[in-house]
PDB file of C-alpha atoms in Angstrom:
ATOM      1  CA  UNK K 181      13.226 -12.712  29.538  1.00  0.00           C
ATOM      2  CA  UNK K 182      14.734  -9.220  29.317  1.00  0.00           C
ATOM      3  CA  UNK K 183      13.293  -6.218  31.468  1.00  0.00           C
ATOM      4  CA  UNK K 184      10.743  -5.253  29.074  1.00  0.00           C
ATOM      5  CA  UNK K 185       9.175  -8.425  28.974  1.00  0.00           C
ATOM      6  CA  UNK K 186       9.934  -8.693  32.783  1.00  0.00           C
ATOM      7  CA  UNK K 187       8.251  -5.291  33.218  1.00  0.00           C
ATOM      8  CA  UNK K 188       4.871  -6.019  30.652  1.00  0.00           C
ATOM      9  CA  UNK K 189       4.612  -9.310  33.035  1.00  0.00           C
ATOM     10  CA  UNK K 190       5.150  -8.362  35.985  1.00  0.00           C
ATOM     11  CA  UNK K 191       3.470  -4.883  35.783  1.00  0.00           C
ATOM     12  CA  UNK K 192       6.638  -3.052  37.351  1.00  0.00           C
ATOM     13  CA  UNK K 193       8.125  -0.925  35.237  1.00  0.00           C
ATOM     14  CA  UNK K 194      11.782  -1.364  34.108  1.00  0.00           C
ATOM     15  CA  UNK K 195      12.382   1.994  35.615  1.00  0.00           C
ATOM     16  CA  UNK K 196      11.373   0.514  39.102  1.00  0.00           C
ATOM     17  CA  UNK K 197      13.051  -2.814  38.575  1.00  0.00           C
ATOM     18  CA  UNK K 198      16.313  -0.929  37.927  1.00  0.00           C
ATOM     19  CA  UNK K 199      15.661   0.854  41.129  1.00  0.00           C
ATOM     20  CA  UNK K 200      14.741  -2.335  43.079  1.00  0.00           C
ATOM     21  CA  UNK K 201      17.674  -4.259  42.214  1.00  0.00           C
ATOM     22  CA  UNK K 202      19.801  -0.554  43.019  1.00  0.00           C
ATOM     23  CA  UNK K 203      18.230  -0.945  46.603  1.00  0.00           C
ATOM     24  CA  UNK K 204      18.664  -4.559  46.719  1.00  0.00           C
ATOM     25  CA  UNK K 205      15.044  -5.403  47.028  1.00  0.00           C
ATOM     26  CA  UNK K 206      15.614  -7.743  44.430  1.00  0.00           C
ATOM     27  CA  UNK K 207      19.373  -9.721  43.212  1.00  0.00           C
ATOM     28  CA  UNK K 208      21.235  -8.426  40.870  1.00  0.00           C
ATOM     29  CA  UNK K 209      19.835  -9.806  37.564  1.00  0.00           C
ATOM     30  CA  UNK K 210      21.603 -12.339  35.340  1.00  0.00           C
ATOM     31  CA  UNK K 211      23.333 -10.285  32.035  1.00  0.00           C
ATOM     32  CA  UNK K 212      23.638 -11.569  28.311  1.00  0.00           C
ATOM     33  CA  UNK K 213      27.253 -11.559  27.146  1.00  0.00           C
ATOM     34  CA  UNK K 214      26.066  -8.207  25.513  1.00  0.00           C
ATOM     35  CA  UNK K 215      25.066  -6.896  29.095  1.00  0.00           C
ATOM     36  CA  UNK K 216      21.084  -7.041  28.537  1.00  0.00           C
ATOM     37  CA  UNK K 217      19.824  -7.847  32.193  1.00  0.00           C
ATOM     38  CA  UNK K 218      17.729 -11.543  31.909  1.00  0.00           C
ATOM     39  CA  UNK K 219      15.163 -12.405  34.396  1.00  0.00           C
ATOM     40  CA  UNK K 220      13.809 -15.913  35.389  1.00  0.00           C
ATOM     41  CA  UNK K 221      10.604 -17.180  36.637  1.00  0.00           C
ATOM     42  CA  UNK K 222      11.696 -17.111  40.327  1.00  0.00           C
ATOM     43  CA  UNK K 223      12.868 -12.854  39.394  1.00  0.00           C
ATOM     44  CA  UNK K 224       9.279 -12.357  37.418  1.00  0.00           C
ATOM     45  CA  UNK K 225       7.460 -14.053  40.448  1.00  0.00           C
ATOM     46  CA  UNK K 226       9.387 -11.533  43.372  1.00  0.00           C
ATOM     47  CA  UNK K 227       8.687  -8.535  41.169  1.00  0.00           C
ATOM     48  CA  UNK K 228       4.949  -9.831  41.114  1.00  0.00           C
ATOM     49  CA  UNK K 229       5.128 -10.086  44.912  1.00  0.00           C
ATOM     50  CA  UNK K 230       6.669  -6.170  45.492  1.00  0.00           C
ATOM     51  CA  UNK K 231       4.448  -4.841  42.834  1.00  0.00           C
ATOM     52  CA  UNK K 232       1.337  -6.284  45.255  1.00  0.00           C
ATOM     53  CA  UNK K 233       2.670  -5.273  48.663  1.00  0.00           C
ATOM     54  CA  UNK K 234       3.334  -1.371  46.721  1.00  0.00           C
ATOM     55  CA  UNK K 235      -0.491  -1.888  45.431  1.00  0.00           C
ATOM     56  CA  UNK K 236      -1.591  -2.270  49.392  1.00  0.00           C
ATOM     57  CA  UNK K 237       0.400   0.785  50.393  1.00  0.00           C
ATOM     58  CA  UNK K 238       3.227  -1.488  52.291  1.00  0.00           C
ATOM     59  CA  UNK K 239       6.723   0.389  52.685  1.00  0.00           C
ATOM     60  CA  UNK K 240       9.794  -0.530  50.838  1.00  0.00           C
ATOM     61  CA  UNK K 241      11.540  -1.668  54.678  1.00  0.00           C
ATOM     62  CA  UNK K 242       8.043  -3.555  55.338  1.00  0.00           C
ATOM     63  CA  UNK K 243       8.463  -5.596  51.722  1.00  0.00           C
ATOM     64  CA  UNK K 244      11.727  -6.211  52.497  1.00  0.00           C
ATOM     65  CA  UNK K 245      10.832  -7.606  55.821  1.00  0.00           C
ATOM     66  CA  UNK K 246       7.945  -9.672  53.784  1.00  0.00           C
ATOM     67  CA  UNK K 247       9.567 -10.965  51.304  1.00  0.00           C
ATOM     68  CA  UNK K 248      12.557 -12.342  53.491  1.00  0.00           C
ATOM     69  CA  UNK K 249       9.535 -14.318  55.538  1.00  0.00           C
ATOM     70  CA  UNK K 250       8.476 -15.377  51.840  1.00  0.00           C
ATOM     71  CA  UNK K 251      11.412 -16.684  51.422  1.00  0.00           C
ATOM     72  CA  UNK K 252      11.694 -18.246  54.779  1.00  0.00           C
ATOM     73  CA  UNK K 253       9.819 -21.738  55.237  1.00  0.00           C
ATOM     74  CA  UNK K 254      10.704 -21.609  58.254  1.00  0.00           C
ATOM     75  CA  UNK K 255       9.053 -18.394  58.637  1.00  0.00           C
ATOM     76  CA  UNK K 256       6.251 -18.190  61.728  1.00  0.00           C
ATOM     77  CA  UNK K 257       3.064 -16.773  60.338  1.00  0.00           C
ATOM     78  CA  UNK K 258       2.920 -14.640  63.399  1.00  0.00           C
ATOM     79  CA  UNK K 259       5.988 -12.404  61.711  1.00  0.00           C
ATOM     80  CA  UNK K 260       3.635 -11.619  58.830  1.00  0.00           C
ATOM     81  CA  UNK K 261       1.091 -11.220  60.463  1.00  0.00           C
ATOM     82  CA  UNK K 262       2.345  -8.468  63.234  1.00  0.00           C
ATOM     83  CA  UNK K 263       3.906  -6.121  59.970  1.00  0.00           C
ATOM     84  CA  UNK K 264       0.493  -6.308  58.511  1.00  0.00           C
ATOM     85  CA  UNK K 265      -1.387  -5.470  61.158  1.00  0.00           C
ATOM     86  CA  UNK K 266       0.720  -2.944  61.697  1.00  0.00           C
ATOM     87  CA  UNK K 267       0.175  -1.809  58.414  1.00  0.00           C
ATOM     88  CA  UNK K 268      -3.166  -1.960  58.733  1.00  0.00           C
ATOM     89  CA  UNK K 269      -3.103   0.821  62.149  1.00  0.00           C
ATOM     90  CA  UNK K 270      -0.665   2.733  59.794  1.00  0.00           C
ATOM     91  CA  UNK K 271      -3.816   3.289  57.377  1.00  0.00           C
ATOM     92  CA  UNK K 272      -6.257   3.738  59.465  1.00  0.00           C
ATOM     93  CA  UNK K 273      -4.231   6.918  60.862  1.00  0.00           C
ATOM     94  CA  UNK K 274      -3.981   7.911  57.749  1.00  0.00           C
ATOM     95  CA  UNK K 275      -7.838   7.797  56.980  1.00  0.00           C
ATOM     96  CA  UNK K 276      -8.547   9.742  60.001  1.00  0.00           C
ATOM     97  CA  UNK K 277      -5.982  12.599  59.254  1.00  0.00           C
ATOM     98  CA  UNK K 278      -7.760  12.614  55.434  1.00  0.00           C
ATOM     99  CA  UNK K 279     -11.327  12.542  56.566  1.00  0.00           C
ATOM    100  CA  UNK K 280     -10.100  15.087  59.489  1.00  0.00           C
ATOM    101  CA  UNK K 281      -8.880  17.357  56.543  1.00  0.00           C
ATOM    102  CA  UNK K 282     -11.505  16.898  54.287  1.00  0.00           C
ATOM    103  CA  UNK K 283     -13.632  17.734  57.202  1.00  0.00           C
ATOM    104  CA  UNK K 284     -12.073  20.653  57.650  1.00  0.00           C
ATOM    105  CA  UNK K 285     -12.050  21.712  53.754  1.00  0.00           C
ATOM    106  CA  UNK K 286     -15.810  21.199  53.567  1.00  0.00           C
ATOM    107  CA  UNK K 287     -16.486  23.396  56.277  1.00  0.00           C
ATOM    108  CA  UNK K 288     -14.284  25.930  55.061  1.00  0.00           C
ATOM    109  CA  UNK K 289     -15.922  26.027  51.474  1.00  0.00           C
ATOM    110  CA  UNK K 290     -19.661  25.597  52.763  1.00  0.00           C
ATOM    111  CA  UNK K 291     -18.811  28.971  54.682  1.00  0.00           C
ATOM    112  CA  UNK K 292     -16.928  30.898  51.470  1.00  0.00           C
ATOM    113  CA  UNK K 293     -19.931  32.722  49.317  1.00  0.00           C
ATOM    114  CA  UNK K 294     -18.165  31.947  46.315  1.00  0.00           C
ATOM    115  CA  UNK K 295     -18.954  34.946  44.766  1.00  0.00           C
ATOM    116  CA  UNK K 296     -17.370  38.150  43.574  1.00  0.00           C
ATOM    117  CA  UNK K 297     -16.398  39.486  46.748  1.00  0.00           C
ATOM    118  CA  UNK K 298     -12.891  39.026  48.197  1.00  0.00           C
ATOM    119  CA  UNK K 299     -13.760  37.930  51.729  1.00  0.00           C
ATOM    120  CA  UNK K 300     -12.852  33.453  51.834  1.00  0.00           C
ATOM    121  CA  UNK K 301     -12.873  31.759  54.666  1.00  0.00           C
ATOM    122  CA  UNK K 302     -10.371  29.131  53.225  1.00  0.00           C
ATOM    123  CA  UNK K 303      -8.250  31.659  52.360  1.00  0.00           C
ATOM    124  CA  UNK K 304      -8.117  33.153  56.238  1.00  0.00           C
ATOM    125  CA  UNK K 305      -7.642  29.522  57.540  1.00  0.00           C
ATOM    126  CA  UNK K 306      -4.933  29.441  55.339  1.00  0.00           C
ATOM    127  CA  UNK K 307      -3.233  32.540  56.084  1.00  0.00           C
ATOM    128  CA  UNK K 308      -3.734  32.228  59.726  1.00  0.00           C
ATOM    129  CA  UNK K 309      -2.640  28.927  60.386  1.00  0.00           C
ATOM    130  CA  UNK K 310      -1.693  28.198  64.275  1.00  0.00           C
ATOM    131  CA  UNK K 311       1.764  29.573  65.193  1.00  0.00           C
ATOM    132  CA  UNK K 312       2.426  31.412  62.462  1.00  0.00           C
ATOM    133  CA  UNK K 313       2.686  35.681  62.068  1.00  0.00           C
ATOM    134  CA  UNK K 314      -1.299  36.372  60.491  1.00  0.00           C
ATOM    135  CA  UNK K 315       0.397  39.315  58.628  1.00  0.00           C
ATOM    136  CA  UNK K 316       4.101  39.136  57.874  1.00  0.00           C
ATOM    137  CA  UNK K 317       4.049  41.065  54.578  1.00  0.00           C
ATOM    138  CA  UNK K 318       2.460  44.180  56.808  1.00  0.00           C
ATOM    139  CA  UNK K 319       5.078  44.668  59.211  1.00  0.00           C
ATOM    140  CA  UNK K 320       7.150  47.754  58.854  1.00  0.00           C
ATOM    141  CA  UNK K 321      11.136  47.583  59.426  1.00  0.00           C
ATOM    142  CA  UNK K 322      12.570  48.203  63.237  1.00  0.00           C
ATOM    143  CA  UNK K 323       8.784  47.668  64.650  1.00  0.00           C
ATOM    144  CA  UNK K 324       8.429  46.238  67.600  1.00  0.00           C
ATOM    145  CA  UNK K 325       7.707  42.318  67.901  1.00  0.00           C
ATOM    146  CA  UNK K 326       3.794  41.833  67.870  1.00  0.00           C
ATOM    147  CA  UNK K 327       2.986  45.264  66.795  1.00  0.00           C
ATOM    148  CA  UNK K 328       0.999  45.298  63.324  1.00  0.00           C
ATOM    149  CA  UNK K 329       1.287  47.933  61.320  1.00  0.00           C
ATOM    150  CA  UNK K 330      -1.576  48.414  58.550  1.00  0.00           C
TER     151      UNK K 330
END
């Protein structure tokens, strides 16, 4: 089958097969005497497998690392399971940094009026994040560090 059909099967898009078999996530594909690229059953059924690891969020390095234990029938079920439960911590960090910010983003807007007036809380927390100058564009030329001018 040629990448088209490989890609409508396999639900990776030729784009990304290209760029899998650049990486060497996948072997370089059989070619037509024309050049066309050709895939096989075994090629349709290892796209199938990265296009499911990408839909739970695994890495490119971590699919690599699965699919040479896929490969492997020798392969102790330990190995998989160690890079997906690291996986697994790796999301749940993530879920507490989102909820952390959304957190953060609700408070902010349940505080802003929302009205006509210029005063926004989410606009302050923005321009006064931690660390940085609250009021670079108001600084005048030669002044002293930490003096304001207004």
């Amino acid at each position: 089958m040629n990448i088209g059909e490989a890609a409508a099967a396999s639900g990776v898009s030729a784009k990304m097969i290209r760029h899998y078999e650049a990486i060497g996530l996948i072997g370089p594909a059989e070619r037509t005497l024309s050049g066309y690229r050709v895939y096989s059953a075994n090629d349709l059924a290892t796209l199938r497998f990265i296009r499911r690891g990408r839909d739970l969020g695994f890495s490119i390095e971590h699919i690599r690392q699965l699919l040479a234990l896929w490969r492997d029938r020798s392969r102790a079920s330990s190995d998989v399971k160690r890079i997906a439960l690291q996986h697994v911590e790796e999301l749940e960090s993530k879920m507490r940094e989102l909820r952390a910010m959304a957190d953060t983003l609700r408070h902010l807007a349940t505080h802003c009026h929302g009205d006509a007036r210029p005063d926004c809380p989410i606009i302050q927390d923005l321009a006064h994040a931690e660390g940085d100058d609250p009021a670079p564009s108001s600084r005048r030329s030669g002044a002293l560090k930490g003096t304001l001018v207004s």
